[in-house]
XYZ file of C-alpha atoms in Angstrom:
486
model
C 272.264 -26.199 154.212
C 268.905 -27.387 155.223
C 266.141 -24.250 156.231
C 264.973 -25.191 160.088
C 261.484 -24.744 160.801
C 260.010 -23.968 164.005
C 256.628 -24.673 165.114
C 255.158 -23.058 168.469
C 252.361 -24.427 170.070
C 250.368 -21.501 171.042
C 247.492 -21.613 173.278
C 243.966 -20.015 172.274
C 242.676 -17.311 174.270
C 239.452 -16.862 176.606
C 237.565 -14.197 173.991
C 238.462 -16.682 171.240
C 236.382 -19.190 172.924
C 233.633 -16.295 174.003
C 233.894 -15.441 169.640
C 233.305 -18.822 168.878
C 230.153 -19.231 171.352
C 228.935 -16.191 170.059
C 228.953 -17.426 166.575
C 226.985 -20.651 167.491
C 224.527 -18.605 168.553
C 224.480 -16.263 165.806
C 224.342 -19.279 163.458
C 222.171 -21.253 165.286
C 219.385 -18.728 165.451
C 219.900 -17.741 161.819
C 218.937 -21.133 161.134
C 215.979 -21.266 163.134
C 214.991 -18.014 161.115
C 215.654 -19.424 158.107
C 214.018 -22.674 158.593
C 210.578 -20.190 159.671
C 210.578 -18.392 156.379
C 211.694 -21.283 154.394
C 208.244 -22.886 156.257
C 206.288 -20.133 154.580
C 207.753 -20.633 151.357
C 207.192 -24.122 151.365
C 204.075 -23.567 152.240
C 203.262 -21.476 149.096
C 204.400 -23.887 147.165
C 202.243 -26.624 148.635
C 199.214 -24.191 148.144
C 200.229 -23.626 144.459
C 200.400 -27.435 144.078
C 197.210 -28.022 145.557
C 195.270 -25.713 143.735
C 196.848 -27.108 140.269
C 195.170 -30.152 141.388
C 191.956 -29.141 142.849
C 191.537 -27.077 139.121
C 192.731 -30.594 137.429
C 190.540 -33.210 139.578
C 187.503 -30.920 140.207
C 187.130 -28.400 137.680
C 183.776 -28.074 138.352
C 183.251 -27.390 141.994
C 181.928 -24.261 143.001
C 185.010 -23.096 144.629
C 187.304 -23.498 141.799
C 184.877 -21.476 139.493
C 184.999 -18.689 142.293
C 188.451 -19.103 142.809
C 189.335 -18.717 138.940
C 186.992 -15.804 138.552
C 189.780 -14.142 140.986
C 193.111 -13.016 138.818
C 196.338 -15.111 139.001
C 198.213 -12.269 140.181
C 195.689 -11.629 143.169
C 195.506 -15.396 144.068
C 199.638 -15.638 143.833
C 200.089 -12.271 146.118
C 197.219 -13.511 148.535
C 198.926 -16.607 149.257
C 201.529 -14.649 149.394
C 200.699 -13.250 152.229
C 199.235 -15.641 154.354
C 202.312 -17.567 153.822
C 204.636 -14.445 155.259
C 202.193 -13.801 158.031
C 203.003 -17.919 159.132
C 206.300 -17.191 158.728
C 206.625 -13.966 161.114
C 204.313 -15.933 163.581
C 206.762 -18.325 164.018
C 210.132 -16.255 164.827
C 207.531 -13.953 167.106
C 207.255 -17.538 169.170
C 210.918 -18.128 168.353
C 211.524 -14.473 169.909
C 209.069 -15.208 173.023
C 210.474 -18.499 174.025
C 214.084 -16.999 174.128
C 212.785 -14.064 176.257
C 210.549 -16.221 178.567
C 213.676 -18.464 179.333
C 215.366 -15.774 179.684
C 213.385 -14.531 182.853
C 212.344 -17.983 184.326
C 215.095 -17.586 186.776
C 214.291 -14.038 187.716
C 210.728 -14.925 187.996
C 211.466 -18.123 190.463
C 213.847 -16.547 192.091
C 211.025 -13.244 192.483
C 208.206 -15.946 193.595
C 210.596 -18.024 196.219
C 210.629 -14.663 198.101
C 207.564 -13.438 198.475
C 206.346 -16.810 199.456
C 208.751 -16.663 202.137
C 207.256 -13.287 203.013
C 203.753 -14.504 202.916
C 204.561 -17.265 205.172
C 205.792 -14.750 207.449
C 202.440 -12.408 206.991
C 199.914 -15.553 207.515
C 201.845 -16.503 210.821
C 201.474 -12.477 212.387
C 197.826 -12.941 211.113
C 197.032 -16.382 212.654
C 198.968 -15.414 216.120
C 197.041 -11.723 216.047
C 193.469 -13.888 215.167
C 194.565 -16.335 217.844
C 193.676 -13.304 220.731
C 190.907 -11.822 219.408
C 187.052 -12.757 219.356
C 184.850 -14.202 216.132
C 184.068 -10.631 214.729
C 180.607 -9.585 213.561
C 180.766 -8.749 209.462
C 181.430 -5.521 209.024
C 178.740 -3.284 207.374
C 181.529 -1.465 205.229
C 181.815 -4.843 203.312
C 178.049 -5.119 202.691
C 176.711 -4.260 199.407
C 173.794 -1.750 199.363
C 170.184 -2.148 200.061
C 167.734 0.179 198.383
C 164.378 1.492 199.283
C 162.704 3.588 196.850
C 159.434 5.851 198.047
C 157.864 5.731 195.118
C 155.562 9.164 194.032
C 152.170 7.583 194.029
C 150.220 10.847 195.003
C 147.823 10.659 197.894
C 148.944 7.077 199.124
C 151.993 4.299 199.816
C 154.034 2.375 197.742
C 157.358 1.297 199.167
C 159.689 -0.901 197.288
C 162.754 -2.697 198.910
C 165.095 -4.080 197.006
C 167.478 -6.430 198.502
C 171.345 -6.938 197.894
C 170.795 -10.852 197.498
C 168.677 -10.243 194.285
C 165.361 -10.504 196.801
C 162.320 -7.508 196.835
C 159.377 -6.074 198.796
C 156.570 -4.145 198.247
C 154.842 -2.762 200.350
C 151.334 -1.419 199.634
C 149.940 0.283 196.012
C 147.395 2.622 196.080
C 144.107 2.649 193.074
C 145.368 3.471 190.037
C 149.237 3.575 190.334
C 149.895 -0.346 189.728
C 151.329 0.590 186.231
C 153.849 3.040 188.113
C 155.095 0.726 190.305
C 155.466 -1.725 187.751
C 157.777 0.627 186.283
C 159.724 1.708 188.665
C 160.425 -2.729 189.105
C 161.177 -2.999 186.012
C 163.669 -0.113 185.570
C 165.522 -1.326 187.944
C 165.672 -5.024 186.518
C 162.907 -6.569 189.090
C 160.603 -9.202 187.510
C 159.775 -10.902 191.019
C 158.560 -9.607 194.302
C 159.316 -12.219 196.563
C 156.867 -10.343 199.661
C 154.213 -8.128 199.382
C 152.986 -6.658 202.186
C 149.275 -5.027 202.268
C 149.303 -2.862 205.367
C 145.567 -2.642 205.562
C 142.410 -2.704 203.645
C 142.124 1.273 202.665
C 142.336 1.853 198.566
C 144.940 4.100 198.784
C 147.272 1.358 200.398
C 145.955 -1.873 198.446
C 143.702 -0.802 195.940
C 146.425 -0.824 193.227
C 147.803 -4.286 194.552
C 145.381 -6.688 192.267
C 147.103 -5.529 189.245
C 149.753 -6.032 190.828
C 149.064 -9.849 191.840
C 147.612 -10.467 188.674
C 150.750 -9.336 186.272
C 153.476 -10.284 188.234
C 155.611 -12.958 189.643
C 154.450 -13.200 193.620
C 156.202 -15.200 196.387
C 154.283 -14.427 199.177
C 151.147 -12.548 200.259
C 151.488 -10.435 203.513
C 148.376 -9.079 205.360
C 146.590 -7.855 208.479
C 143.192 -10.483 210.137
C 141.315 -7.386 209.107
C 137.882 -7.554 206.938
C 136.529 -5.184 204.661
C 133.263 -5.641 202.419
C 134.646 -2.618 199.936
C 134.976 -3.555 196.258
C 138.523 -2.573 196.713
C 139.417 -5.300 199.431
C 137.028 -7.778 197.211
C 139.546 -7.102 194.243
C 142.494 -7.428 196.110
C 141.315 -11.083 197.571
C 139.700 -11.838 194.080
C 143.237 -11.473 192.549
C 144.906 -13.432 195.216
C 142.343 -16.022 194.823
C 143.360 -16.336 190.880
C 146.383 -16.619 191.488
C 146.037 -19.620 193.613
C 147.855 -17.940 196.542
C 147.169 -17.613 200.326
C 147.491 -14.769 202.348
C 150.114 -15.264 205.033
C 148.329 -13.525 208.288
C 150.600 -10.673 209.590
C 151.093 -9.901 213.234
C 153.512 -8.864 216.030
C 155.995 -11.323 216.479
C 155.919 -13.154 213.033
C 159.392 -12.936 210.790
C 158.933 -12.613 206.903
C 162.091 -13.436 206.209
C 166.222 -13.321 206.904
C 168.598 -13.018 204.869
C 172.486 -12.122 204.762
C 172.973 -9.381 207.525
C 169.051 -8.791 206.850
C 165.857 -9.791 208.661
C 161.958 -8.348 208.324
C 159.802 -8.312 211.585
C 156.339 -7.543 212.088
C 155.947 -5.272 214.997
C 152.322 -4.557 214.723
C 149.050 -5.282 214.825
C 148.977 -7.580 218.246
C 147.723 -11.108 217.087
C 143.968 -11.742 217.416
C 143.490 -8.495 218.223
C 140.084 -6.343 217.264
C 140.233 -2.763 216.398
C 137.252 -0.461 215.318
C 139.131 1.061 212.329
C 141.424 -0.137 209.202
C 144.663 1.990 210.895
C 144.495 0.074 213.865
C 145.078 -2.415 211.834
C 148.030 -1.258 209.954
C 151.336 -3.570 209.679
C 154.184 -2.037 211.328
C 157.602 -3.732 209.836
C 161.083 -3.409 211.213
C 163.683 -3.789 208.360
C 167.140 -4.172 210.161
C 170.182 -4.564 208.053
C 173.362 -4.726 209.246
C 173.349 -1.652 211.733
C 171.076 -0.202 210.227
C 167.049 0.165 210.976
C 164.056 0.906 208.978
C 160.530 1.519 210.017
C 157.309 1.309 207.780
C 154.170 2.290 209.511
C 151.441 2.259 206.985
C 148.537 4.593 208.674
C 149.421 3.142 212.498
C 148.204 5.716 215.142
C 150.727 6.967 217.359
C 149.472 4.585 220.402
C 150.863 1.332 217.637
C 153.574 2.485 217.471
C 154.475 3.790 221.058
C 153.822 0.361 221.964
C 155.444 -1.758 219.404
C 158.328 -0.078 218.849
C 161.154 0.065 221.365
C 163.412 3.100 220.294
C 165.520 4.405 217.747
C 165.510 4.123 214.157
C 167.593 5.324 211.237
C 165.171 5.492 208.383
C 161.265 6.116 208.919
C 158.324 5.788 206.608
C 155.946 8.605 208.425
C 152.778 7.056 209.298
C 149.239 8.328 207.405
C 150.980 10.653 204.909
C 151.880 13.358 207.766
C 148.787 13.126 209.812
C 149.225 14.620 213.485
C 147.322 10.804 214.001
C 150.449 8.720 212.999
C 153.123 11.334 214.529
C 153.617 12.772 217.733
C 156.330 15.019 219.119
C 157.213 11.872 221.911
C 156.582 9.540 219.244
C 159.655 11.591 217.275
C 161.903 12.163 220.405
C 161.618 8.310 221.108
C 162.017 7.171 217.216
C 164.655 10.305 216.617
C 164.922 8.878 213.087
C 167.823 10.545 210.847
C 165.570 10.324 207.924
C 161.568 10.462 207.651
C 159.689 10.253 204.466
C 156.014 11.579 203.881
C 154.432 9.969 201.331
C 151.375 12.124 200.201
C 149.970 14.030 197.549
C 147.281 16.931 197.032
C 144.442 16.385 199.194
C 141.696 17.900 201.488
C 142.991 15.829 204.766
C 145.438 18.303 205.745
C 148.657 16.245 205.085
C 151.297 16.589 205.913
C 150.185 18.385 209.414
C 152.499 21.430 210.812
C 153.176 19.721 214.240
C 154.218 16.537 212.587
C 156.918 18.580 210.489
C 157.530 20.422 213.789
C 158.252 17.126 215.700
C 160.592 15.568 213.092
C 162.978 18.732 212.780
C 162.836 18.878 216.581
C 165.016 15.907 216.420
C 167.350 16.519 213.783
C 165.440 14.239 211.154
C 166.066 14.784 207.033
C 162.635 15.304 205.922
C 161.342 14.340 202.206
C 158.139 14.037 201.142
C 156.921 11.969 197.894
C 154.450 15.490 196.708
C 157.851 17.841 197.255
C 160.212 15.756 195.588
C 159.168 12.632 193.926
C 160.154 9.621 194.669
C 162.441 9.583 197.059
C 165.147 7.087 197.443
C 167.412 5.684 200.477
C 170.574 3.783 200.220
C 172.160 1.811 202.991
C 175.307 0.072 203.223
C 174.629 -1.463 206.343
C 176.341 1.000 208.418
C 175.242 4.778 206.680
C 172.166 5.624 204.930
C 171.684 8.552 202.389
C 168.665 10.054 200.427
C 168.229 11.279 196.940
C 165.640 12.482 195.562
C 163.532 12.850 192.024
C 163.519 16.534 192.206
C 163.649 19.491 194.353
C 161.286 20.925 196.302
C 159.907 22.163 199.713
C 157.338 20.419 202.226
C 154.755 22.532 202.765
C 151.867 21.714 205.797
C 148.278 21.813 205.185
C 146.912 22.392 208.177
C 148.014 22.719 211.624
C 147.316 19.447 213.187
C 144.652 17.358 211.601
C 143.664 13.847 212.999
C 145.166 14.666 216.472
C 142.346 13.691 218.065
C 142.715 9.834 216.722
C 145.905 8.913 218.001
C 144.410 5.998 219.746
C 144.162 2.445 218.730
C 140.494 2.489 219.339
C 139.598 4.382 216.663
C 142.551 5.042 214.093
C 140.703 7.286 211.575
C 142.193 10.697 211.131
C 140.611 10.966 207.049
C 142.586 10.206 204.600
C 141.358 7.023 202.982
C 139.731 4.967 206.170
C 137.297 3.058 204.267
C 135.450 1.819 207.585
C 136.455 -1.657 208.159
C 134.883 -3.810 211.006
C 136.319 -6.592 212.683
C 133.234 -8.839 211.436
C 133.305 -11.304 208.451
C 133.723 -9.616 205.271
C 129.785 -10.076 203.725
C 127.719 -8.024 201.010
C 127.287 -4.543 202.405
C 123.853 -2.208 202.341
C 125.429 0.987 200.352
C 126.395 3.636 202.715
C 123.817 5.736 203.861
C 123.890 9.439 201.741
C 124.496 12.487 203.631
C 124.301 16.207 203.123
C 128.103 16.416 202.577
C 127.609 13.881 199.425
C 131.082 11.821 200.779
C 129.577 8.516 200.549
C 127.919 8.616 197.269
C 129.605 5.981 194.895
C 131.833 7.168 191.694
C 134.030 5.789 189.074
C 137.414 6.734 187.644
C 139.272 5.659 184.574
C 142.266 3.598 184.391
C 144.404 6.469 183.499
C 142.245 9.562 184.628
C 142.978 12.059 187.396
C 139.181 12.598 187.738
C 136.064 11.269 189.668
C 132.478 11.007 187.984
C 128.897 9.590 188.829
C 128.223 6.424 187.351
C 126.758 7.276 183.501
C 128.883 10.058 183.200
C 129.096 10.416 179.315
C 133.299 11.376 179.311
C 133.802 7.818 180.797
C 132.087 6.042 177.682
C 135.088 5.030 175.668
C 136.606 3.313 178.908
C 136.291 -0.526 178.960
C 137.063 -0.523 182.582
C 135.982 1.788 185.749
C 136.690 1.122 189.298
C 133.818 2.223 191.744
C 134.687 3.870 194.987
C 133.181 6.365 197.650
C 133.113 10.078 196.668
C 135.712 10.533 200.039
C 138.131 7.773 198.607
C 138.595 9.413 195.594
C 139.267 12.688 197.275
C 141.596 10.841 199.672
C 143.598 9.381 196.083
C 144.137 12.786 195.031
C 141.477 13.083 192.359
C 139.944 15.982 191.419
C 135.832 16.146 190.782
C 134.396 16.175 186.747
C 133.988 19.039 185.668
C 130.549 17.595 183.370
C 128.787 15.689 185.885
C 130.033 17.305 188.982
C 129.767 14.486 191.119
């Protein structure tokens, strides 16, 4: 009897189908593996090959020589391994392609919603900007300007360097170009785009020709004031060879604006006359953003009562502390948060005792250039803070010298005044002597902290001296020889 067979037609599960998928993949990616190192070890057979060649075809090139000089075993394993590295290059991009398709949908998906959101935001913002007025910048997004008072002993030098790259100076005293010079170039400056000379005295311009003369100028910044001193003839010698004007400074003239900045000349009054150089001393308001600074030069306290209209943040004290440039009403109108002296040893009495008085009367950070060095003040636009070179305390030198020339008739108050007149500039008789000896003529070296007559054998190795009066020298802070005694 014949065996019956049965067949059943059975139906293939849902994890047979997930098995086979699985093994697609699994085979499919061991392929793409294999082809990668099957790449490199093609490749290191094609280098092999080529080199058999090169050594057949060109046995005399320099490179095969080198190359044979190297063992077989070292050129085999090299190749070796360049051929490996290709090959694990290729499943790391095999390996990054799976994983970045992997998240493209998370990332869309991540991206469709916070556009949506941002949509959202931009429409709050425009409907909020809709109802409000075109705001002013605000200061806290300004970068910083910086004004450094540089230590130049018994004189000014001011440098003000702006956030848009631009830079003042203001004023060099004899002697103390090279210092200022340094100070610019520490801090990356090969240009000063204005330079201001408040007024013909030496220890305000009589560094400045050096200055001129060495360095990248954009503009020239001075006072109608006249002065037949050698120091005033240097300084419009230099300006002269440099093929440069001087751009006449007076109230209501502008140097310059710039981005939330602008620099106004307060003072002297245009086409005014005045019987001393102080008088004539520029008075500049530096605004930036909401903040104000004031340089004064050597103005009396009459300038700047009348130029000046109130408050200021940051003030250069006028005439390195003299009671001249300073006044207790002066300070209560001004009430300046900080004042800086600049000064250094000197037989003027500066800085005076009621100047000091009338600036702590109104809350005012003092500094002064003889106490602490230079002395540095960085504004944001909206606060200013001062740091300084090194510590130290102002002390007065007398009580209250030059009081009695708070006018703008006669300015003086010692100190460097080198006795300008309001006529031409013109070859001047030398100054009559008197019994004090202050207008008899010296010379100091370049680099000396000394005054000496004319002839005065320790100045023989010096190729250069610079002649001034006997009072001038004492105003710079230098200190009589102790061979001639001049």
């Amino acid at each position: 009897m014949a065996k019956k067979i049965v067949v059943r037609n059975e139906k293939r599960g849902c994890l047979w189908w997930c098995g086979v998928f699985f093994l697609g993949c699994l085979a499919i990616a061991v392929l793409a593996y294999a082809l990668c190192i099957a790449a490199g070890v093609g490749l290191w057979f094609l280098t092999r090959y080529c080199w058999r060649k090169l050594v057949v075809q060109a046995p005399d090139s320099k490179f095969v020589k080198k190359m044979s000089s190297v063992p077989p075993i070292v050129r085999q394993v090299a190749a070796g391994l360049v051929c490996a590295m290709l090959s694990l290059m290729l499943m790391a991009g095999l390996g990054n392609a799976s994983s970045n398709t992997a998240n493209d949908t998370t990332v869309q998906t991540t991206q469709t919603q916070k556009e949506k959101k941002a949509e959202k935001t931009k429409k709050k913002s425009d409907d909020k900007a809709a109802t409000v007025d075109e705001a002013e910048p605000d200061p806290a997004t300004l970068t910083d300007l910086v004004v450094k008072f540089v230590d130049v002993g018994q004189g000014d030098a001011t440098i003000l360097e702006f956030p848009d790259g631009k830079t003042m100076l203001i004023d060099t005293p004899t002697g103390k170009s090279e210092v200022v010079k340094s100070t610019l170039r520490a801090d990356g400056r090969s240009t000063i785009d204005w330079l201001v000379a408040t007024h013909p005295d030496a220890d305000h311009i009589g560094g400045l020709d050096g200055i001129i003369s060495s360095m990248d100028i954009g503009s020239i910044w001075a006072p109608e004031a006249n002065s037949s001193t050698q120091t005033y003839t240097r300084f419009l010698t230099s300006i002269s060879n440099k093929g440069m004007g001087i751009e006449p400074a007076y109230a209501g003239r502008q140097i310059a604006t710039g981005e939330n900045y602008s620099i106004d000349i307060l003072w002297p009054q245009q086409g005014a006359s005045y019987s001393e150089d102080n008088a004539y001393s520029i008075v500049i308001k530096v605004t930036y953003g909401e903040n104000t600074f004031l340089f004064t030069g050597d103005a009396p306290v009459e300038a700047q009562n009348t130029c000046v209209g109130g408050h200021v943040d940051v003030l250069k004290v006028s005439h390195h502390g003299s009671a001249s440039g300073m006044s207790s009403a002066l300070a209560a109108k001004l009430t300046p948060a900080i004042a800086v002296l600049s000064y250094g040893k000197n037989s003027y009495g500066h800085p005076t005792q009621v100047v000091l008085d009338a600036l702590s009367s109104v809350g005012a950070q003092v500094y002064g250039t003889y106490a602490h060095g230079t002395v540095t003040v960085v504004s944001n636009g909206k606060d200013a803070t001062a740091s300084t070179a090194t510590e130290g305390t102002i002390e007065a030198a007398s009580q209250d010298s030059g009081a009695d020339s708070q006018g703008i008739g006669s300015g003086g108050g010692g100190g460097g005044s080198s006795g300008a007149s309001e006529q031409p500039a013109a070859p001047a008789p030398a100054p009559a002597a008197t019994d004090s000896g202050q207008d008899e003529t010296v010379v100091i070296t370049p680099t000396g902290s000394k005054y000496h007559r004319p002839g005065c054998r320790t100045t023989s190795r010096s190729k250069s001296l610079t002649e001034m009066t006997k009072s001038q020298a004492q105003a710079q802070g230098f200190a009589p020889c102790g061979v001639c005694n001049p």
